[in-house]
PDB file of C-alpha atoms in Angstrom:
ATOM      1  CA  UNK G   1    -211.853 160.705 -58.797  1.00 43.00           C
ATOM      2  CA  UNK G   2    -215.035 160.118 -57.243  1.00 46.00           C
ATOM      3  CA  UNK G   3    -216.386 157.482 -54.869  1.00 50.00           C
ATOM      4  CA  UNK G   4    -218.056 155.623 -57.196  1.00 44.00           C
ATOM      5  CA  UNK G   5    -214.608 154.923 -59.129  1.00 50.00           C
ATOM      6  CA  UNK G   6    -212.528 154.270 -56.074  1.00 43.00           C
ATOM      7  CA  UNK G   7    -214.843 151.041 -55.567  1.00 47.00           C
ATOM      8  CA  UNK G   8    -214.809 150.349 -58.668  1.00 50.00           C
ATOM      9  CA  UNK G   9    -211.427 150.400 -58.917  1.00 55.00           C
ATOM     10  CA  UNK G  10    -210.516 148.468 -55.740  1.00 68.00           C
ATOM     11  CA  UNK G  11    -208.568 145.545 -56.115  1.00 76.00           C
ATOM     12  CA  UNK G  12    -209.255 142.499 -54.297  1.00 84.00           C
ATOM     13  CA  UNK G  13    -206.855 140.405 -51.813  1.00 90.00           C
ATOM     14  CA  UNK G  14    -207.186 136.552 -50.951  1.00 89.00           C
ATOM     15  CA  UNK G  15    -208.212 135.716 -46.832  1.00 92.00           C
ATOM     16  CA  UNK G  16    -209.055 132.262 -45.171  1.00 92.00           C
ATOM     17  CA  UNK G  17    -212.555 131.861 -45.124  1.00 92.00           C
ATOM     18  CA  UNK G  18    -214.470 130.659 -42.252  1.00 90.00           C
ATOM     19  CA  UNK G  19    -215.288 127.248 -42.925  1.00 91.00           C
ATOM     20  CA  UNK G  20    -214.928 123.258 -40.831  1.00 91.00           C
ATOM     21  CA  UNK G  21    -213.982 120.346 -41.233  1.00 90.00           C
ATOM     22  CA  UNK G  22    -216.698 118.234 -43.010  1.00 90.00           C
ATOM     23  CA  UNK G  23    -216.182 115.114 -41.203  1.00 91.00           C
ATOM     24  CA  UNK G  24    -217.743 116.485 -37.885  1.00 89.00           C
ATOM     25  CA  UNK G  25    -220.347 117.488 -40.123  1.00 90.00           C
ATOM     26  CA  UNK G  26    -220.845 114.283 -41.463  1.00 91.00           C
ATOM     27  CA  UNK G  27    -220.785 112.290 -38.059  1.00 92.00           C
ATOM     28  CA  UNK G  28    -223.792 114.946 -36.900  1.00 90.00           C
ATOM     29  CA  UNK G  29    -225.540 114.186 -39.954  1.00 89.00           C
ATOM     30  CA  UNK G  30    -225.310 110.371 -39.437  1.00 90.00           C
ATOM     31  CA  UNK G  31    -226.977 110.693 -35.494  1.00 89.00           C
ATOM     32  CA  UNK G  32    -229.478 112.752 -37.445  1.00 87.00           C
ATOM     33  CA  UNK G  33    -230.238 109.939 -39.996  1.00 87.00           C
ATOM     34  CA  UNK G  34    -230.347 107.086 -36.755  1.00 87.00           C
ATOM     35  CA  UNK G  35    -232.907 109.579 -35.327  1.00 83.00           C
ATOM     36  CA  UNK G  36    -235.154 109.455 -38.082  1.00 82.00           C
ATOM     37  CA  UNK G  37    -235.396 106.299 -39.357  1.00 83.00           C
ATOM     38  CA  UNK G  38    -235.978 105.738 -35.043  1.00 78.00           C
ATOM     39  CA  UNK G  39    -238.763 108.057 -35.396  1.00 77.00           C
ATOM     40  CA  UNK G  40    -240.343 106.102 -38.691  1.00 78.00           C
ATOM     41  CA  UNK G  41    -239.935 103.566 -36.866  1.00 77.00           C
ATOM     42  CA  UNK G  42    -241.689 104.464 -33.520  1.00 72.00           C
ATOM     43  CA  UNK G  43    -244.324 106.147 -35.442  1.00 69.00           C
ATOM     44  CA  UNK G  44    -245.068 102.550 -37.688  1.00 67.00           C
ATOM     45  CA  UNK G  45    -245.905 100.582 -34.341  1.00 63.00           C
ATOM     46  CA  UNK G  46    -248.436 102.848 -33.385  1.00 59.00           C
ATOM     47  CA  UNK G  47    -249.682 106.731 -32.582  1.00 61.00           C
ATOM     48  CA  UNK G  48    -246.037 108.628 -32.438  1.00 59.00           C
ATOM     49  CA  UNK G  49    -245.552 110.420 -28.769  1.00 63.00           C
ATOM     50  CA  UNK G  50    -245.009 113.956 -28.654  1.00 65.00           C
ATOM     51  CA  UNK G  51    -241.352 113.670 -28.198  1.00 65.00           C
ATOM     52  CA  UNK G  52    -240.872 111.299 -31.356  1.00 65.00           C
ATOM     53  CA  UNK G  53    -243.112 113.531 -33.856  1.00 71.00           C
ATOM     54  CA  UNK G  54    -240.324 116.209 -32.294  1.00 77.00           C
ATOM     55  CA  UNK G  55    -237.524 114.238 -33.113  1.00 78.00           C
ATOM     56  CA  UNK G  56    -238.814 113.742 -36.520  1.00 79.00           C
ATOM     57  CA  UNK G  57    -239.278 117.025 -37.022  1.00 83.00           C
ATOM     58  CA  UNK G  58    -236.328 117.741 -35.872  1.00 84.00           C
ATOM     59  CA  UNK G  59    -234.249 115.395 -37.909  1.00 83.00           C
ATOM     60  CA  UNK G  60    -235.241 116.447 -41.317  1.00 86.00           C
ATOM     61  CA  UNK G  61    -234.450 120.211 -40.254  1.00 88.00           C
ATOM     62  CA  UNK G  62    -231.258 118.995 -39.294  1.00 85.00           C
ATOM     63  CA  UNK G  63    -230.461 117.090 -42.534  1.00 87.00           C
ATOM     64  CA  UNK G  64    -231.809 119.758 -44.717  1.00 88.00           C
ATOM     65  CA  UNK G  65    -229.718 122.657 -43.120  1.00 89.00           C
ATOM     66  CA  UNK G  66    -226.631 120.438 -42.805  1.00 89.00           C
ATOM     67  CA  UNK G  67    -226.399 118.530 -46.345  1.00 90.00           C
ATOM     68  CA  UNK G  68    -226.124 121.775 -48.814  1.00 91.00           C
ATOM     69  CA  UNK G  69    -223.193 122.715 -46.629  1.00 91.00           C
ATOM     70  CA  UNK G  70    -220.647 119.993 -47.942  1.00 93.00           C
ATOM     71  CA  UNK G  71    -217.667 120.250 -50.750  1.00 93.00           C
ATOM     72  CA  UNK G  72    -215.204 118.718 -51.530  1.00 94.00           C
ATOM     73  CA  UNK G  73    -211.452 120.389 -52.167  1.00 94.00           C
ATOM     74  CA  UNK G  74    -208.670 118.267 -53.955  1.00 93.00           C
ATOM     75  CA  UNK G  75    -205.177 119.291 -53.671  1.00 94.00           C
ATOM     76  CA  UNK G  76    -203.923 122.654 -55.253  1.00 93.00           C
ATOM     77  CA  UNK G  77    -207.929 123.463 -55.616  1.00 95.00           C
ATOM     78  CA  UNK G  78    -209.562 126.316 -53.511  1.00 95.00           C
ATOM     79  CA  UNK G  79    -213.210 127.612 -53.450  1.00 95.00           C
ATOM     80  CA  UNK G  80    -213.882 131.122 -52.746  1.00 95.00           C
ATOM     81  CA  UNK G  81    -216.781 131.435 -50.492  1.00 94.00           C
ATOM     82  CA  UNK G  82    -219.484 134.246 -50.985  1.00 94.00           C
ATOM     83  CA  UNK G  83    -222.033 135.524 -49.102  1.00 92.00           C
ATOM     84  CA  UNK G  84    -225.433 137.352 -51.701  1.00 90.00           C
ATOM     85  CA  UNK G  85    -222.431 138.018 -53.682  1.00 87.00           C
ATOM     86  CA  UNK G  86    -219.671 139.609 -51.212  1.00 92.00           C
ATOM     87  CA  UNK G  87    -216.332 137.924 -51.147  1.00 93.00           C
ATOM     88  CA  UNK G  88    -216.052 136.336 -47.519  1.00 93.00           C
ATOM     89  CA  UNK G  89    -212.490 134.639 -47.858  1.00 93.00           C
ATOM     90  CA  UNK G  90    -210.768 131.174 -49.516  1.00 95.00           C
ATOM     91  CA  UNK G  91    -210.659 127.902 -48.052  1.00 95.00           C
ATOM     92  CA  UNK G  92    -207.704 125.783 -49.502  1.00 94.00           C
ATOM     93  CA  UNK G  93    -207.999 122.997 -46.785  1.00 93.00           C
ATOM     94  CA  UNK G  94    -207.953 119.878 -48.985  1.00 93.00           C
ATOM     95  CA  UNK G  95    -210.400 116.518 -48.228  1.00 92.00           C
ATOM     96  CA  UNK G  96    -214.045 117.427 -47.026  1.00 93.00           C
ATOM     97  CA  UNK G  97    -215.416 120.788 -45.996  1.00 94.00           C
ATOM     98  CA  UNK G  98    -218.237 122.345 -44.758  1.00 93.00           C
ATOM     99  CA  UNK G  99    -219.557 125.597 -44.329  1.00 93.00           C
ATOM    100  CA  UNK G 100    -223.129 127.659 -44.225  1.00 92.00           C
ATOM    101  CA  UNK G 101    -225.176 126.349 -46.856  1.00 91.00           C
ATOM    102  CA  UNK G 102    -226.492 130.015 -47.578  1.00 92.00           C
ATOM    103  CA  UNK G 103    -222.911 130.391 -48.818  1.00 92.00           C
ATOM    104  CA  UNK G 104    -221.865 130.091 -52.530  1.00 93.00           C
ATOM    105  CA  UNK G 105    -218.617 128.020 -53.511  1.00 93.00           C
ATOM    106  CA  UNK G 106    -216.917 128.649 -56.283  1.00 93.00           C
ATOM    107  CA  UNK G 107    -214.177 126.528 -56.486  1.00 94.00           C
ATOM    108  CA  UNK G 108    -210.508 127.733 -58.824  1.00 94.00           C
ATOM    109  CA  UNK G 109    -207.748 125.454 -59.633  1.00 93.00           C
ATOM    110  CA  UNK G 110    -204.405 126.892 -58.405  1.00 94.00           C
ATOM    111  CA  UNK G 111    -202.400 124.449 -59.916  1.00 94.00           C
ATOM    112  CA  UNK G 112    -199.083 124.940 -62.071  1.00 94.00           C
ATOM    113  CA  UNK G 113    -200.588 126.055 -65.850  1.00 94.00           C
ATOM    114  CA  UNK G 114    -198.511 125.511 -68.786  1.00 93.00           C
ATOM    115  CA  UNK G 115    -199.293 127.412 -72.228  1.00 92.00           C
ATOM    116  CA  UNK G 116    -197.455 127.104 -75.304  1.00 91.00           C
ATOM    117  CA  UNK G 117    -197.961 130.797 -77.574  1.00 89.00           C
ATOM    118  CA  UNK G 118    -198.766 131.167 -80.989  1.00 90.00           C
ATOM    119  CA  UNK G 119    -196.235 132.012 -83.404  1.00 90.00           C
ATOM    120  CA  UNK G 120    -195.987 135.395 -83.610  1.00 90.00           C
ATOM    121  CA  UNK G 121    -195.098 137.730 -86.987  1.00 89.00           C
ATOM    122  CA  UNK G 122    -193.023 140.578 -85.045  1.00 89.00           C
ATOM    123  CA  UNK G 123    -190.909 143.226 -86.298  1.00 87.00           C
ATOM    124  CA  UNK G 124    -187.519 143.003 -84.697  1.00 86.00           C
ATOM    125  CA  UNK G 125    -185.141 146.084 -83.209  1.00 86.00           C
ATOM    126  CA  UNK G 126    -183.762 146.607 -86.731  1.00 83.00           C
ATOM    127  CA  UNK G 127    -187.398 146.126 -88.588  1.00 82.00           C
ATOM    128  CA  UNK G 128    -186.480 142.508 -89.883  1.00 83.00           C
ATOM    129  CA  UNK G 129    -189.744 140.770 -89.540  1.00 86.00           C
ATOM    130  CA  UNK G 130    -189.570 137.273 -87.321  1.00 87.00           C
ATOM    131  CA  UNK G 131    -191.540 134.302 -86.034  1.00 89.00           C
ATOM    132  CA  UNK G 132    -191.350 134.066 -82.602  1.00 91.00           C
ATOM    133  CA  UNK G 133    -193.152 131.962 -79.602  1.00 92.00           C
ATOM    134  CA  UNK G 134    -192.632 131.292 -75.874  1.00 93.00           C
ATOM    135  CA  UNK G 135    -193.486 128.435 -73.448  1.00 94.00           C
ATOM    136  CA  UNK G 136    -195.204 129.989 -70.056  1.00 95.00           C
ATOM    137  CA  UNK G 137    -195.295 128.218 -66.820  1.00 96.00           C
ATOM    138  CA  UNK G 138    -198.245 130.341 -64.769  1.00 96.00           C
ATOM    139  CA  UNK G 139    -200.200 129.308 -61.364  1.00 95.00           C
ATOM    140  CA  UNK G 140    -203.071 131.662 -59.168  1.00 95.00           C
ATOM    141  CA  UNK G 141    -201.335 133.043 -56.041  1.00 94.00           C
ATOM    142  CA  UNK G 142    -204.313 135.399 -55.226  1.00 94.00           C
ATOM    143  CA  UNK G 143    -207.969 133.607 -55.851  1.00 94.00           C
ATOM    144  CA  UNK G 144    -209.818 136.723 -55.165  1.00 94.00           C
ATOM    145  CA  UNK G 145    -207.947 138.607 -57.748  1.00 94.00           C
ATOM    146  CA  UNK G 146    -208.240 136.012 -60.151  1.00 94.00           C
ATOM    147  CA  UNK G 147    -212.304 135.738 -59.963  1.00 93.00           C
ATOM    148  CA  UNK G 148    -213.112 139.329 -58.969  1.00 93.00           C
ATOM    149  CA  UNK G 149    -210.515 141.308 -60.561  1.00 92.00           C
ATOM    150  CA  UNK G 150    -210.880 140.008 -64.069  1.00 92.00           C
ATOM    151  CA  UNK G 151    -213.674 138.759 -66.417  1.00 91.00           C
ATOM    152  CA  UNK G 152    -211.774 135.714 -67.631  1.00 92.00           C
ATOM    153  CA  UNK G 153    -208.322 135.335 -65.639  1.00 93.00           C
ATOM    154  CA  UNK G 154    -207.076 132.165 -68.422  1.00 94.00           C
ATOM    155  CA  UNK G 155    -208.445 134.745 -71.356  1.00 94.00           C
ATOM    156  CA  UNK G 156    -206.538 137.811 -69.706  1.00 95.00           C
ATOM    157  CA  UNK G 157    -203.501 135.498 -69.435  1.00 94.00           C
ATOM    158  CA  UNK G 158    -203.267 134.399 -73.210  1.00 94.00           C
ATOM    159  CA  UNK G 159    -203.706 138.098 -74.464  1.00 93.00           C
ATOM    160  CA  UNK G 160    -200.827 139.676 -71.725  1.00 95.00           C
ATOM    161  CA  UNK G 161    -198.504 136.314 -73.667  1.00 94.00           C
ATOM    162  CA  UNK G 162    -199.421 137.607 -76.639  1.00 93.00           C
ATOM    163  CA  UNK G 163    -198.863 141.070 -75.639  1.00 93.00           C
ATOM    164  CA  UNK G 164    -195.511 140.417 -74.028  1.00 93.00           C
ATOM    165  CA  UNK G 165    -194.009 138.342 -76.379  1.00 93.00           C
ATOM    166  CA  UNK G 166    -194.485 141.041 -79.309  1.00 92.00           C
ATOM    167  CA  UNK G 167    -192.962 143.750 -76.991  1.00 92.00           C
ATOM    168  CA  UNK G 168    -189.901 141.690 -75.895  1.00 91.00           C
ATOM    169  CA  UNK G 169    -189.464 141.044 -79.646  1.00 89.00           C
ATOM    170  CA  UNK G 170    -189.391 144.174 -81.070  1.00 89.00           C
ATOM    171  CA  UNK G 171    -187.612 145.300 -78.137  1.00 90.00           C
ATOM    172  CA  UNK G 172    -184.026 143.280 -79.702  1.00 88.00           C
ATOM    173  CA  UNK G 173    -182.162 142.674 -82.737  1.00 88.00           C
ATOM    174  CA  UNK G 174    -182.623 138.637 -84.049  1.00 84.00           C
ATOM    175  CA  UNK G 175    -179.127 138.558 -84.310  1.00 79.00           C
ATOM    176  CA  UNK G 176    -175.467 140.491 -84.339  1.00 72.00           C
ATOM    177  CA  UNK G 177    -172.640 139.119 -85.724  1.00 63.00           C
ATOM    178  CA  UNK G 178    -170.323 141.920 -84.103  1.00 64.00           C
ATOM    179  CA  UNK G 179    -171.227 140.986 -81.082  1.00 65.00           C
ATOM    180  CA  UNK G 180    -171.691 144.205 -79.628  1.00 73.00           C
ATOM    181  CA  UNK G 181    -175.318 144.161 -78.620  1.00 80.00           C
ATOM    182  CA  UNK G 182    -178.120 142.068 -76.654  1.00 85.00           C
ATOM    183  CA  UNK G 183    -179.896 139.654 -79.322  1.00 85.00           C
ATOM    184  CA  UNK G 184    -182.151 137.380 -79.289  1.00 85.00           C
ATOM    185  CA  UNK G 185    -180.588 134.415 -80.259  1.00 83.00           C
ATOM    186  CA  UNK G 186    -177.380 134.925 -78.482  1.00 83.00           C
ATOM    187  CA  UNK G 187    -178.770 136.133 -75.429  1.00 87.00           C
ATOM    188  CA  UNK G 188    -181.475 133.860 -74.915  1.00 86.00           C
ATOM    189  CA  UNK G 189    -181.554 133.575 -70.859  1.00 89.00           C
ATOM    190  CA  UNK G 190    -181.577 137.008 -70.301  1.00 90.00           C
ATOM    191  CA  UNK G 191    -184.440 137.688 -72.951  1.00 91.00           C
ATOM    192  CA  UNK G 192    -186.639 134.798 -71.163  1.00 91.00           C
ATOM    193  CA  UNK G 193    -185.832 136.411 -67.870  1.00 92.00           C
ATOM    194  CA  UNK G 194    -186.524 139.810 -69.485  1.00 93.00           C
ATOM    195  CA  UNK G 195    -190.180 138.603 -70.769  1.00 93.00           C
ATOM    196  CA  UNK G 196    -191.140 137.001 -67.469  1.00 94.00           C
ATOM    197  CA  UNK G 197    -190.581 140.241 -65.325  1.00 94.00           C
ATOM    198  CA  UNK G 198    -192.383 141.898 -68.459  1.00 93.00           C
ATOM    199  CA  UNK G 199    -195.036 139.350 -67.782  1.00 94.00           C
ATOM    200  CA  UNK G 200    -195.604 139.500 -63.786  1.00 94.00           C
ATOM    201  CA  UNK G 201    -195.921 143.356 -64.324  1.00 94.00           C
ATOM    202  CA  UNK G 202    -199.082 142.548 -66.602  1.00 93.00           C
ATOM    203  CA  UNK G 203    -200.881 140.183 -65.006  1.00 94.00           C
ATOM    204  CA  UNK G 204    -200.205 140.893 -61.649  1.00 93.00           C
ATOM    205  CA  UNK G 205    -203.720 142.267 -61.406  1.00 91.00           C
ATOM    206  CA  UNK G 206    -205.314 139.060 -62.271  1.00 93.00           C
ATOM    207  CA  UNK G 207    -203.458 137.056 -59.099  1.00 93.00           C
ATOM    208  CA  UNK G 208    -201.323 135.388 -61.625  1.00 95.00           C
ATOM    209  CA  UNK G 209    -197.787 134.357 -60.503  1.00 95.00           C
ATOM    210  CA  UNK G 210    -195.346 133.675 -63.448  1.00 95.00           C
ATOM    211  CA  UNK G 211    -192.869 130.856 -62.964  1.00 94.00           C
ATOM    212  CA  UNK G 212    -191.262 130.662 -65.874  1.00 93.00           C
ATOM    213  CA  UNK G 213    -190.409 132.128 -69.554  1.00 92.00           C
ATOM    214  CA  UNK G 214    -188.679 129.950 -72.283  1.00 92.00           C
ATOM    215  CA  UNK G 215    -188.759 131.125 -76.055  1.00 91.00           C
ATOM    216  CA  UNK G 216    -189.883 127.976 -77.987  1.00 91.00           C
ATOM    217  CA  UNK G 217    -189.103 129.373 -81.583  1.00 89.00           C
ATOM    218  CA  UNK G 218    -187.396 132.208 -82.708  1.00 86.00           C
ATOM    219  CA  UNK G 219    -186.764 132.461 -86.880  1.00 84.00           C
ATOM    220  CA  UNK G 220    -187.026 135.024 -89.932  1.00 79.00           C
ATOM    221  CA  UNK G 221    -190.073 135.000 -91.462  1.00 78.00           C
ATOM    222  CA  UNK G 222    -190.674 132.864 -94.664  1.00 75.00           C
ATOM    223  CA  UNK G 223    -190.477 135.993 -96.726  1.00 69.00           C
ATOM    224  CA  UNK G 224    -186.903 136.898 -96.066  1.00 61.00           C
ATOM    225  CA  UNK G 225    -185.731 133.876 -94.659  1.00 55.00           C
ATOM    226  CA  UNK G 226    -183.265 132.970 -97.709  1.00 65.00           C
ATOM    227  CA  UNK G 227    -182.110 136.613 -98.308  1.00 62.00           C
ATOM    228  CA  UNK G 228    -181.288 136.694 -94.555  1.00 60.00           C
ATOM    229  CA  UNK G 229    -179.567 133.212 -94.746  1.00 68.00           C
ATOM    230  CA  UNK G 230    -177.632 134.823 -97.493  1.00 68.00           C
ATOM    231  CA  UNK G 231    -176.305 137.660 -95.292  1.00 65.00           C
ATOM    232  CA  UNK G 232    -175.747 135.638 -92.647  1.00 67.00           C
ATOM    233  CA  UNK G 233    -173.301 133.471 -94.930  1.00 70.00           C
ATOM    234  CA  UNK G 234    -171.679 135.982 -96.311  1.00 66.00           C
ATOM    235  CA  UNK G 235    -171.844 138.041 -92.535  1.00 68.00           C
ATOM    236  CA  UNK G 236    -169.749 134.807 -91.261  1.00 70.00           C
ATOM    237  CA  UNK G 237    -167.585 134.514 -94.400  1.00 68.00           C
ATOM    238  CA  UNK G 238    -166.245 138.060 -94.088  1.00 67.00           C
ATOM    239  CA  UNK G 239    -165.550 137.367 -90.116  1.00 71.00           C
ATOM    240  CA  UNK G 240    -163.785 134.348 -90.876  1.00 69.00           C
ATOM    241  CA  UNK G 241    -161.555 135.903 -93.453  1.00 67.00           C
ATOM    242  CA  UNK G 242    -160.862 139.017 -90.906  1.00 71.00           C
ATOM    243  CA  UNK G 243    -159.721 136.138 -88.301  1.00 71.00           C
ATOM    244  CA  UNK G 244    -157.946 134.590 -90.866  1.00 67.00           C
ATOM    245  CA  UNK G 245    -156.052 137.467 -92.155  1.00 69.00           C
ATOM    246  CA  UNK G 246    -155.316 138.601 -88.360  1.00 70.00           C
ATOM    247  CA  UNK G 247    -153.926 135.127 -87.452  1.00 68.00           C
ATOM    248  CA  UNK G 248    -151.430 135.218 -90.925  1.00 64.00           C
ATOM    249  CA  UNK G 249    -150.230 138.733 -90.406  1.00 70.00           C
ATOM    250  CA  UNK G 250    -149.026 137.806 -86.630  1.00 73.00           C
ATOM    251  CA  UNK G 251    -147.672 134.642 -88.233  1.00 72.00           C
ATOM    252  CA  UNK G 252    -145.766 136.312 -90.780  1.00 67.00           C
ATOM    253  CA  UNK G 253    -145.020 138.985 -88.165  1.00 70.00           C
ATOM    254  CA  UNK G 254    -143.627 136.389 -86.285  1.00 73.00           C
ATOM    255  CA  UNK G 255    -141.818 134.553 -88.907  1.00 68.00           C
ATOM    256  CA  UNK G 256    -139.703 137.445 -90.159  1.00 67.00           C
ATOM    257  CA  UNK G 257    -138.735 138.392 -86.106  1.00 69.00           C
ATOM    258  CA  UNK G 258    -137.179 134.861 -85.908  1.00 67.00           C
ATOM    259  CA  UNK G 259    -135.389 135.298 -89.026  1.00 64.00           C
ATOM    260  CA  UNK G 260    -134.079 138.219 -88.371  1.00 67.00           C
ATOM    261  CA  UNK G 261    -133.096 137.777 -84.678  1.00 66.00           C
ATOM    262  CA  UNK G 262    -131.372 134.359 -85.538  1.00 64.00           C
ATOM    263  CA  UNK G 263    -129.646 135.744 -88.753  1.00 63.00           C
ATOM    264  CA  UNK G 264    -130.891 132.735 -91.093  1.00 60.00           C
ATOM    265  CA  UNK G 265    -130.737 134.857 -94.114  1.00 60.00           C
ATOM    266  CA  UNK G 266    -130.291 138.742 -94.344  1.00 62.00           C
ATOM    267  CA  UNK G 267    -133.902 139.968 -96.413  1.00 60.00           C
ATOM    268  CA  UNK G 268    -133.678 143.584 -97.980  1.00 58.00           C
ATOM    269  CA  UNK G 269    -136.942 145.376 -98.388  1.00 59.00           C
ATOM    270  CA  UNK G 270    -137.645 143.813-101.694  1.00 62.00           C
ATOM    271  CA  UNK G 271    -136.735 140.401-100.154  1.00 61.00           C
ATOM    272  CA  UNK G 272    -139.013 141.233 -97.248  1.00 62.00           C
ATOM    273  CA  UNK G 273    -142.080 141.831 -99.644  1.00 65.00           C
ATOM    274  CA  UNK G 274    -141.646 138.691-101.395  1.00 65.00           C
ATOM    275  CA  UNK G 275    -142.057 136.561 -98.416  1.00 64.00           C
ATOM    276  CA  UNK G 276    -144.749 138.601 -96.768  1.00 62.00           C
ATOM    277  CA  UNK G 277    -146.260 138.254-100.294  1.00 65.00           C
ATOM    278  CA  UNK G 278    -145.398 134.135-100.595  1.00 61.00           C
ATOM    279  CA  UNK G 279    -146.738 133.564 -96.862  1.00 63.00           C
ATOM    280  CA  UNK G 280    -149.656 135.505 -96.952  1.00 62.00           C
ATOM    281  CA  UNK G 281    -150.749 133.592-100.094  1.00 62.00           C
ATOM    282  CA  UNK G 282    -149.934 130.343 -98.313  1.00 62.00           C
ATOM    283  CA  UNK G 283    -151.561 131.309 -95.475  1.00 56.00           C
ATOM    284  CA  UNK G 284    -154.796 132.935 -96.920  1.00 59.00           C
ATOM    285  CA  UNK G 285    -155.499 130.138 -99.826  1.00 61.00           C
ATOM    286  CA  UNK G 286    -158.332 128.601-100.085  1.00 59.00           C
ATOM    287  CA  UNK G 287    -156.521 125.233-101.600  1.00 59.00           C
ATOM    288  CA  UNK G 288    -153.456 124.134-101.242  1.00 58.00           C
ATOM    289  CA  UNK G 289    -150.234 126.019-103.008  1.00 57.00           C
ATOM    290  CA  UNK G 290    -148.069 124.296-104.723  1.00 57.00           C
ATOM    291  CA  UNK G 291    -144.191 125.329-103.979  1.00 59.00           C
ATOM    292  CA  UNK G 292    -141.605 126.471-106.754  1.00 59.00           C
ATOM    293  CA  UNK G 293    -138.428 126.187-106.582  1.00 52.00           C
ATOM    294  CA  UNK G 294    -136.268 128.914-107.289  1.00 57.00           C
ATOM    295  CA  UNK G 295    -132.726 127.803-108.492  1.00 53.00           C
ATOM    296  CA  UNK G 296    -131.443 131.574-109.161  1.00 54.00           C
ATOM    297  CA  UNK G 297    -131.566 134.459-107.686  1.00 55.00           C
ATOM    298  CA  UNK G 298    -135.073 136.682-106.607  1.00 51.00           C
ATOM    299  CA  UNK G 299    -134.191 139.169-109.123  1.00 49.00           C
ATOM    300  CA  UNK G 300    -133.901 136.842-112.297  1.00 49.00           C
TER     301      UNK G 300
END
């Protein structure tokens, strides 16, 4: 690579900047006011001395040089300080400042930043298309970065959302009913934790420090919505029979070991099917079942 692309390249890193308080500053430029209006004054009564045309003078120099040199910071604001555009370091003292007043100050909030995404059409793991958006809590750690690095550090920041969000989305299933897989409904922590490492590592470049990821919305898209609903019904309907049926087999299971051990009633094999055949109705039914009694004998 040549030298012209290594500087252009080079990224940029936050240092105090050389600055004062602006109250000092402010005292100076009060004696400097007294002196001239004395002056005005001296020079009204009659023909000024040399000394008080020097004080005059002197005065208004003064004032000029020291009155471009004040800002003001509020908290969480910083103003990066330039020189005929080099970068001479950030000043992040709050109240009233003062520096040069050759210098340029550009002043960056690096408050906590709070963006809500778009909903986003993405494809999921499995191709099913969903609507998906995430809630970003985002501040400026590194004001150099942010103003020197980038063209538009709040710009860069929507686009890497935008750019995260769809690759954290296509990167899981919406939803497993096996349970045998990370998804993004079940596993919502870990997907928000997932998208704000995948987050840092994009905008990193830009100064940007990422304090939070929450997904805001996660759904099918309108298009498949109801035939996904539908498979989701009958997904939970066949789980709920396979529960059911495991939880009457162990019953009857259980049923006939009791018998058996406590010699109620002796069951042949034929016997044996009947009830498994009775109780697994019973047990299985959708509605209730309605007993019969049998007055004779199983094989009448």
């Amino acid at each position: 690579m040549s030298d012209f692309d290594s500087r252009a390249l080079r990224s940029s890193s936050e240092r105090p900047a050389a600055t004062v308080s602006g109250y000092a500053m402010l005292i100076a430029m009060l004696v400097l006011i007294a002196v001239l209006i004395f002056a005005i004054t001296q020079i009204k009564d009659g023909p000024p001395a040399p000394w008080e045309g020097g004080a005059l003078i002197a005065s208004v120099i003064g004032l000029s040089f020291i009155a471009p040199g004040f800002y003001l910071l509020q908290p969480n604001q910083a103003a990066a300080i330039l020189l005929f555009g080099d970068y001479k370091g950030t000043d992040r003292t709050t109240g009233l400042r003062w520096t040069w007043p050759w210098m340029i100050k550009k002043k960056i909030s690096v408050r906590i930043h709070n963006i809500t995404s778009e909903r986003l059409k993405v494809n999921d793991l499995r191709g099913n298309p969903i609507e998906i958006a995430s809630n970003v809590v985002w501040r400026v750690a590194d004001t150099a970065q942010a103003l020197f690095d980038v063209d538009d550090y709040r710009e860069f920041v929507h686009i890497q959302i935008e750019s995260a969000v769809r690759a954290i989305g296509s990167r899981y299933p919406y939803d497993d009913f096996t349970h045998e897989e990370m998804t993004l409904r079940g596993n919502a922590d870990h997907v928000s934790e997932e998208l704000r490492t995948e987050l840092q590592d994009r905008v990193v470049a830009a100064g940007v420090h990422i304090d939070e990821c929450r997904l805001t919305h996660l759904a099918y898209a309108q298009e498949i919505a109801q035939a996904m609903l539908r498979r989701q019904q009958a997904e939970a309907v066949i789980a709920a029979r396979q529960k059911l049926v495991e939880g009457a087999v162990s019953m009857v299971e259980t049923a006939l070991e009791q018998l058996s051990e406590k010699n109620v009633v002796e069951l042949d094999d034929e016997r044996r099917a009947a009830m498994v055949s009775n109780l697994m109705v019973v047990l299985c039914s959708e509605r209730d079942t309605q007993p019969v009694v049998n007055t004779g004998s199983l094989y009448q």
